Short mmCIF file of C-alpha atoms and ligand atoms in Angstrom, two decimals:
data_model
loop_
_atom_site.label_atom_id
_atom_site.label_comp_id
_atom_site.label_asym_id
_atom_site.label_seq_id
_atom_site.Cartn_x
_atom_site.Cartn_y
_atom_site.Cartn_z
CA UNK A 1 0.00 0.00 0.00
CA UNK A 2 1.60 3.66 -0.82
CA UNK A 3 2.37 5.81 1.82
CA UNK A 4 2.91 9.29 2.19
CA UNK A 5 4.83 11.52 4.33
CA UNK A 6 2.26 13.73 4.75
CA UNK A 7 -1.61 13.57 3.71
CA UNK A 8 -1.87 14.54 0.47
CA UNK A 9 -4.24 17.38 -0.20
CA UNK A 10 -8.32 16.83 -0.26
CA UNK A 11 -9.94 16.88 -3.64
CA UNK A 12 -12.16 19.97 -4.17
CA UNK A 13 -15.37 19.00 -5.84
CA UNK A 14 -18.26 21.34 -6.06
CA UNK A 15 -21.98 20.12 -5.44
CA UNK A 16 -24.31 19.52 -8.46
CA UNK A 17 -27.48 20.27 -8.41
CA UNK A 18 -30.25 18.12 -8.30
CA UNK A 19 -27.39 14.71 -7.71
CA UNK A 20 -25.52 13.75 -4.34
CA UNK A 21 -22.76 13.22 -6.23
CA UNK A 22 -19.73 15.76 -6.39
CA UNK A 23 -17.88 17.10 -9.27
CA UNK A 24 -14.06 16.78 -8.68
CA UNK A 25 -12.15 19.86 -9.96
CA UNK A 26 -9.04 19.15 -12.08
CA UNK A 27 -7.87 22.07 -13.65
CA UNK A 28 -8.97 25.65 -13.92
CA UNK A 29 -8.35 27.37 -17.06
CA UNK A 30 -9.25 31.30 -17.81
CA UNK A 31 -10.13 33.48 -20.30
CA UNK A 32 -8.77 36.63 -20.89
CA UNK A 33 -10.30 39.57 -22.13
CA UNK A 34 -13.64 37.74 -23.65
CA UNK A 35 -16.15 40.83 -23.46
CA UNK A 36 -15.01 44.17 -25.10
CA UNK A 37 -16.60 46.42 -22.85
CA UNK A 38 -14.20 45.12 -20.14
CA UNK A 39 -11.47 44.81 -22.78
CA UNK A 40 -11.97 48.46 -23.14
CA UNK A 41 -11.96 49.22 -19.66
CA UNK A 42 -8.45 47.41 -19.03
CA UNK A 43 -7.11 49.98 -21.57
CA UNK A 44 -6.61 47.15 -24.30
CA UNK A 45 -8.73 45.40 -26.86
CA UNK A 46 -10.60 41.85 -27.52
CA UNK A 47 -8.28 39.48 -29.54
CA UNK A 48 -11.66 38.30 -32.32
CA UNK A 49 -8.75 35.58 -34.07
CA UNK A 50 -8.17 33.82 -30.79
CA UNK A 51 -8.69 33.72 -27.17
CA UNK A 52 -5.77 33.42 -24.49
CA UNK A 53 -5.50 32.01 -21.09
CA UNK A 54 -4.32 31.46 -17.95
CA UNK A 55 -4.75 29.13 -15.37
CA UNK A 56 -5.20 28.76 -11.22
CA UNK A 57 -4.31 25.80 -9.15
CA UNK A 58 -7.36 23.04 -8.10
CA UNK A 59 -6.37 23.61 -4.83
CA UNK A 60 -7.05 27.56 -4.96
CA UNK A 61 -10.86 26.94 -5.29
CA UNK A 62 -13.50 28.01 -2.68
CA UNK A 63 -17.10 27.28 -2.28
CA UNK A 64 -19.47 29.96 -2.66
CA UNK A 65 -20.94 31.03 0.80
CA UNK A 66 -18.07 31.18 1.78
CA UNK A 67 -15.99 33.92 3.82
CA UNK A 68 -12.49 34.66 3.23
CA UNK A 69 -9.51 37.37 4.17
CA UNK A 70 -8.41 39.90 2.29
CA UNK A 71 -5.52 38.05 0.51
CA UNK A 72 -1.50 39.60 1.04
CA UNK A 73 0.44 41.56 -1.27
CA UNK A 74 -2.21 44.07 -2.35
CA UNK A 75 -3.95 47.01 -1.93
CA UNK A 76 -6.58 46.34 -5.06
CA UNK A 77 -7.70 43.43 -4.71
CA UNK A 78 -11.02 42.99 -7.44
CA UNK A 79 -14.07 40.86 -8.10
CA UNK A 80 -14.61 39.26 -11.61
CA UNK A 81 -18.03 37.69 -11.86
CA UNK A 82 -18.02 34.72 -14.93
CA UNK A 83 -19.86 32.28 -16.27
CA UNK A 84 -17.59 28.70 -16.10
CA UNK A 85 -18.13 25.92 -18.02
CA UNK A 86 -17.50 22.22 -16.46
CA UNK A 87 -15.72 19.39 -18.50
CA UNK A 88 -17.68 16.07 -18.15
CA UNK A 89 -16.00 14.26 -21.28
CA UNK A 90 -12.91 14.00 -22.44
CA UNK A 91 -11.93 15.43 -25.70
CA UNK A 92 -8.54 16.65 -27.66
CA UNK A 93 -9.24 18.91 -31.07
CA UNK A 94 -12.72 18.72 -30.55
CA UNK A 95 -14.70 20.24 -32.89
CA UNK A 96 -16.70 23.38 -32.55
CA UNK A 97 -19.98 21.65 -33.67
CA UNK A 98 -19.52 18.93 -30.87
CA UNK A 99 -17.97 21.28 -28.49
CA UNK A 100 -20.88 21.03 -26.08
CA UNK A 101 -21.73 17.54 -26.04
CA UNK A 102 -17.93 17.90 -23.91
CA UNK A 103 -19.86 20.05 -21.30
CA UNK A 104 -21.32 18.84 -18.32
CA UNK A 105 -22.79 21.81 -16.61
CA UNK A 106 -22.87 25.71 -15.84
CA UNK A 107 -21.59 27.52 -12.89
CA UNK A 108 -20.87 30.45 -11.69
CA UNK A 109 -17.30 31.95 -10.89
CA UNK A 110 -15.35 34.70 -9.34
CA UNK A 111 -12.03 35.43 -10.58
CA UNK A 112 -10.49 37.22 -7.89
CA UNK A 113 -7.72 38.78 -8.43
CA UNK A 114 -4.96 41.47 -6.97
CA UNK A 115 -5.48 44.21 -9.58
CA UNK A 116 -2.17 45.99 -8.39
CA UNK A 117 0.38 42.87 -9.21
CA UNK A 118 -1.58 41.77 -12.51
CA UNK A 119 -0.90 44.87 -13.70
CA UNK A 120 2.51 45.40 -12.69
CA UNK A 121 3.59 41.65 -14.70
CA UNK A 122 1.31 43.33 -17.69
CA UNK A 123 3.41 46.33 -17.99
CA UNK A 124 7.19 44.08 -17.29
CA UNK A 125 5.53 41.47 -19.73
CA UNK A 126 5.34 38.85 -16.81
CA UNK A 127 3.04 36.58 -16.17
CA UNK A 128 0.19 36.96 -14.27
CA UNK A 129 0.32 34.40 -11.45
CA UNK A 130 1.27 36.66 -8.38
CA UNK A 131 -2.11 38.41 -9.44
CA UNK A 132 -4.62 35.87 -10.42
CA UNK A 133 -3.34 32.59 -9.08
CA UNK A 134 -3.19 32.44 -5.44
CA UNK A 135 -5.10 31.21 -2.48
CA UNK A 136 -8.82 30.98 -2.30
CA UNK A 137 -8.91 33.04 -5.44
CA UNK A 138 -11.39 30.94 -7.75
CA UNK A 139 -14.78 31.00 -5.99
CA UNK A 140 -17.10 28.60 -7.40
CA UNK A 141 -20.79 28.30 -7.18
CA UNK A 142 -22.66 24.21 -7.29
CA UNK A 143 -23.01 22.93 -10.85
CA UNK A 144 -25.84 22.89 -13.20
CA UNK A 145 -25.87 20.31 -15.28
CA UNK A 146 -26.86 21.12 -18.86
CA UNK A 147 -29.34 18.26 -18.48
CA UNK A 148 -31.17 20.52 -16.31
CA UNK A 149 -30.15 23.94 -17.92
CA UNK A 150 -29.33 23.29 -21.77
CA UNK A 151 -26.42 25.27 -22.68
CA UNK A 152 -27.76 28.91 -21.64
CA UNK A 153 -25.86 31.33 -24.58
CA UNK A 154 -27.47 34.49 -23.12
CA UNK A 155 -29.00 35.80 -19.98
CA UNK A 156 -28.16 38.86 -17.51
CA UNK A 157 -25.28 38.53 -15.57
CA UNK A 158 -24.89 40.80 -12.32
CA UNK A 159 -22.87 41.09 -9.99
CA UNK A 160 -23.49 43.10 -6.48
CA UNK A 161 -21.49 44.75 -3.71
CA UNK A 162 -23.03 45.55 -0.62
CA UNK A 163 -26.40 45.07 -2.50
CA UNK A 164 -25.12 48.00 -5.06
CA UNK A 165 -25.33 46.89 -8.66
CA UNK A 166 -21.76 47.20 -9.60
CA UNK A 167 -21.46 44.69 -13.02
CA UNK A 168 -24.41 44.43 -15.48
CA UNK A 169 -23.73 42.61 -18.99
CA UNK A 170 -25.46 39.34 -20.80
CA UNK A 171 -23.29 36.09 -21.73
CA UNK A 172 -24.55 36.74 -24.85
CA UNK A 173 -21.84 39.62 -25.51
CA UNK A 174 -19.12 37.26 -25.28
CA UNK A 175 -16.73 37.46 -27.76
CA UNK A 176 -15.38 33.23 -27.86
CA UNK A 177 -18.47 31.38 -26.64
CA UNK A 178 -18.05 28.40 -24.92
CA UNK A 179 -18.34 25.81 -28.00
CA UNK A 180 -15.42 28.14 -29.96
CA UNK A 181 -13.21 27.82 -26.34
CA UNK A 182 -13.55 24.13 -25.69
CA UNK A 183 -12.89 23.69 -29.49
CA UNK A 184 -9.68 26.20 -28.99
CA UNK A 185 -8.62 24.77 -25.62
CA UNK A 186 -8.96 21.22 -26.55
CA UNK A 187 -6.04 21.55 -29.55
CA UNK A 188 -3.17 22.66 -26.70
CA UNK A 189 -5.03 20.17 -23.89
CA UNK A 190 -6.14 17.21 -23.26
CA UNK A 191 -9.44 17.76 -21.96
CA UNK A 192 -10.31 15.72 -18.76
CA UNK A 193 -13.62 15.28 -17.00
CA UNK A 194 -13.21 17.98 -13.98
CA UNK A 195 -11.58 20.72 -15.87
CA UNK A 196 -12.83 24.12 -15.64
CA UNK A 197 -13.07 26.97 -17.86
CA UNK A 198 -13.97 30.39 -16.68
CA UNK A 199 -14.73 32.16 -19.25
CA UNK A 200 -13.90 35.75 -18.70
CA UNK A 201 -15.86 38.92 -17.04
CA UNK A 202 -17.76 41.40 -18.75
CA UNK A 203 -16.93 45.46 -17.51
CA UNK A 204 -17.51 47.00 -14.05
CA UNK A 205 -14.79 45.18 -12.49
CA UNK A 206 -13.41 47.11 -9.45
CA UNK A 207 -11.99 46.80 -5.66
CA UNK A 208 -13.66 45.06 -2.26
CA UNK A 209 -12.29 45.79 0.79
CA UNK A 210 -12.58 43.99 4.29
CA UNK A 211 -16.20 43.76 5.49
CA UNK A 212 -18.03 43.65 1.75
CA UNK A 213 -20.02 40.97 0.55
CA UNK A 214 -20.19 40.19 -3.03
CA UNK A 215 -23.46 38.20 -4.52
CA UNK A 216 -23.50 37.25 -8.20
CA UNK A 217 -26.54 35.51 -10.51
CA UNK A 218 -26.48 34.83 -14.10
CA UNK A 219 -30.09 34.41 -15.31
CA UNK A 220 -30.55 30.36 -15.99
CA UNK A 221 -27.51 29.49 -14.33
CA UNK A 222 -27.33 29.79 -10.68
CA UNK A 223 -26.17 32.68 -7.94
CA UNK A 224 -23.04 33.03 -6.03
CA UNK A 225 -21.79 34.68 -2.90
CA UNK A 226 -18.74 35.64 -0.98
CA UNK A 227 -17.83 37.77 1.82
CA UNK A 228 -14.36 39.53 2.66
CA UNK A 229 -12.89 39.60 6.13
CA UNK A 230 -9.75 41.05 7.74
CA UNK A 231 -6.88 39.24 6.82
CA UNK A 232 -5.28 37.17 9.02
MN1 LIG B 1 -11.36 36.88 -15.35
#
């Protein structure tokens, strides 16, 4: 029997609804830049050829509901509500046509990121781990499985802050929709069941602070929610 020298870390799986079962996150891939109003806001514009990425550890997930400190290392530290898409079948160079029969449900996501140090590896032409990829940073809401859903290709998305309306779009303004990115993704990856893909935040994005809590719905997907605390 293998042994370790120290537990190995717990699995984080979100809850699905309607099903007992969990769904075991593998991999968390981002979009960049996928709306242009929030392109535009960034000071730079939507790539329409192809969509880029980045990614944040498994282990850097956290349920919504939950409450969390104000990470270390910045002073502008920002909310990014998203629409994710979950991986139920594997796939490599899938095609756009059966892009979605790859996709098992619809969440909702927060990229949270420190604003400050993204910005600072934009402008040295680093990349951007210090500022998206750190602890706690990809909040997660449960799953909706598309049996449930279908494959929802517009519908508000809004995000709140202390119950003021702070990010108002539609999925249906983004630029690569989720059958083009699992079609893109798929010829650099190997596609597993688990994986993640957040696909990017339309504009309004801005600061929280200790104390605020965040709440997030995209119509015919689900709600989210997080609150910030001191940090520790
Ligand atoms: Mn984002």
């Amino acid at each position: 029997m293998t042994s370790y020298i120290f537990p190995p870390q717990n699995v984080f799986a979100a809850p699905i609804r309607g099903r007992s079962e969990l769904f075991p996150i593998q991999r968390i891939f981002c979009v960049g830049r996928n709306y242009e109003a929030h392109a535009r806001e960034m000071g730079t514009v939507v790539d329409r050829e192809a969509p880029f990425y980045f990614t944040k550890a498994a282990c850097h997930a956290v349920p919504s509901g939950s409450t969390i400190a104000y990470p270390p290392g910045t002073a502008n530290y920002h909310y990014e509500l998203e629409l994710v898409a979950a991986i139920g079948k594997a796939g490599f160079a899938i095609a756009a046509e059966a892009a979605l029969s790859h996709v098992f449900g619809y969440a909702c996501g927060l990229d949270m990121t420190r604003r400050d140090l993204q910005l600072q590896a934009r402008e040295k032409q680093r990349p951007w781990d210090l500022g998206k990829d750190f602890e706690q940073s990809a909040v997660l809401s449960d799953i909706a499985p598309a049996d449930l859903i279908g494959h929802p290709d517009k519908g508000r998305i809004v995000l709140k802050v202390n119950d003021v309306v702070r990010q108002n779009s539609d999925i249906g303004l983004l630029i690569h929709r989720v059958s083009a990115l699992v079609a893109h993704l798929s010829r650099y990856y190997h596609l597993q069941p688990g994986d993640l893909i957040y696909t990017g935040t339309p504009e309004g994005v801005g600061p929280v602070v200790a104390g605020d809590r965040i709440e997030g719905l995209i119509e015919g997907v689900g709600s989210i929610a997080l609150a910030i605390r001191e940090h520790d």
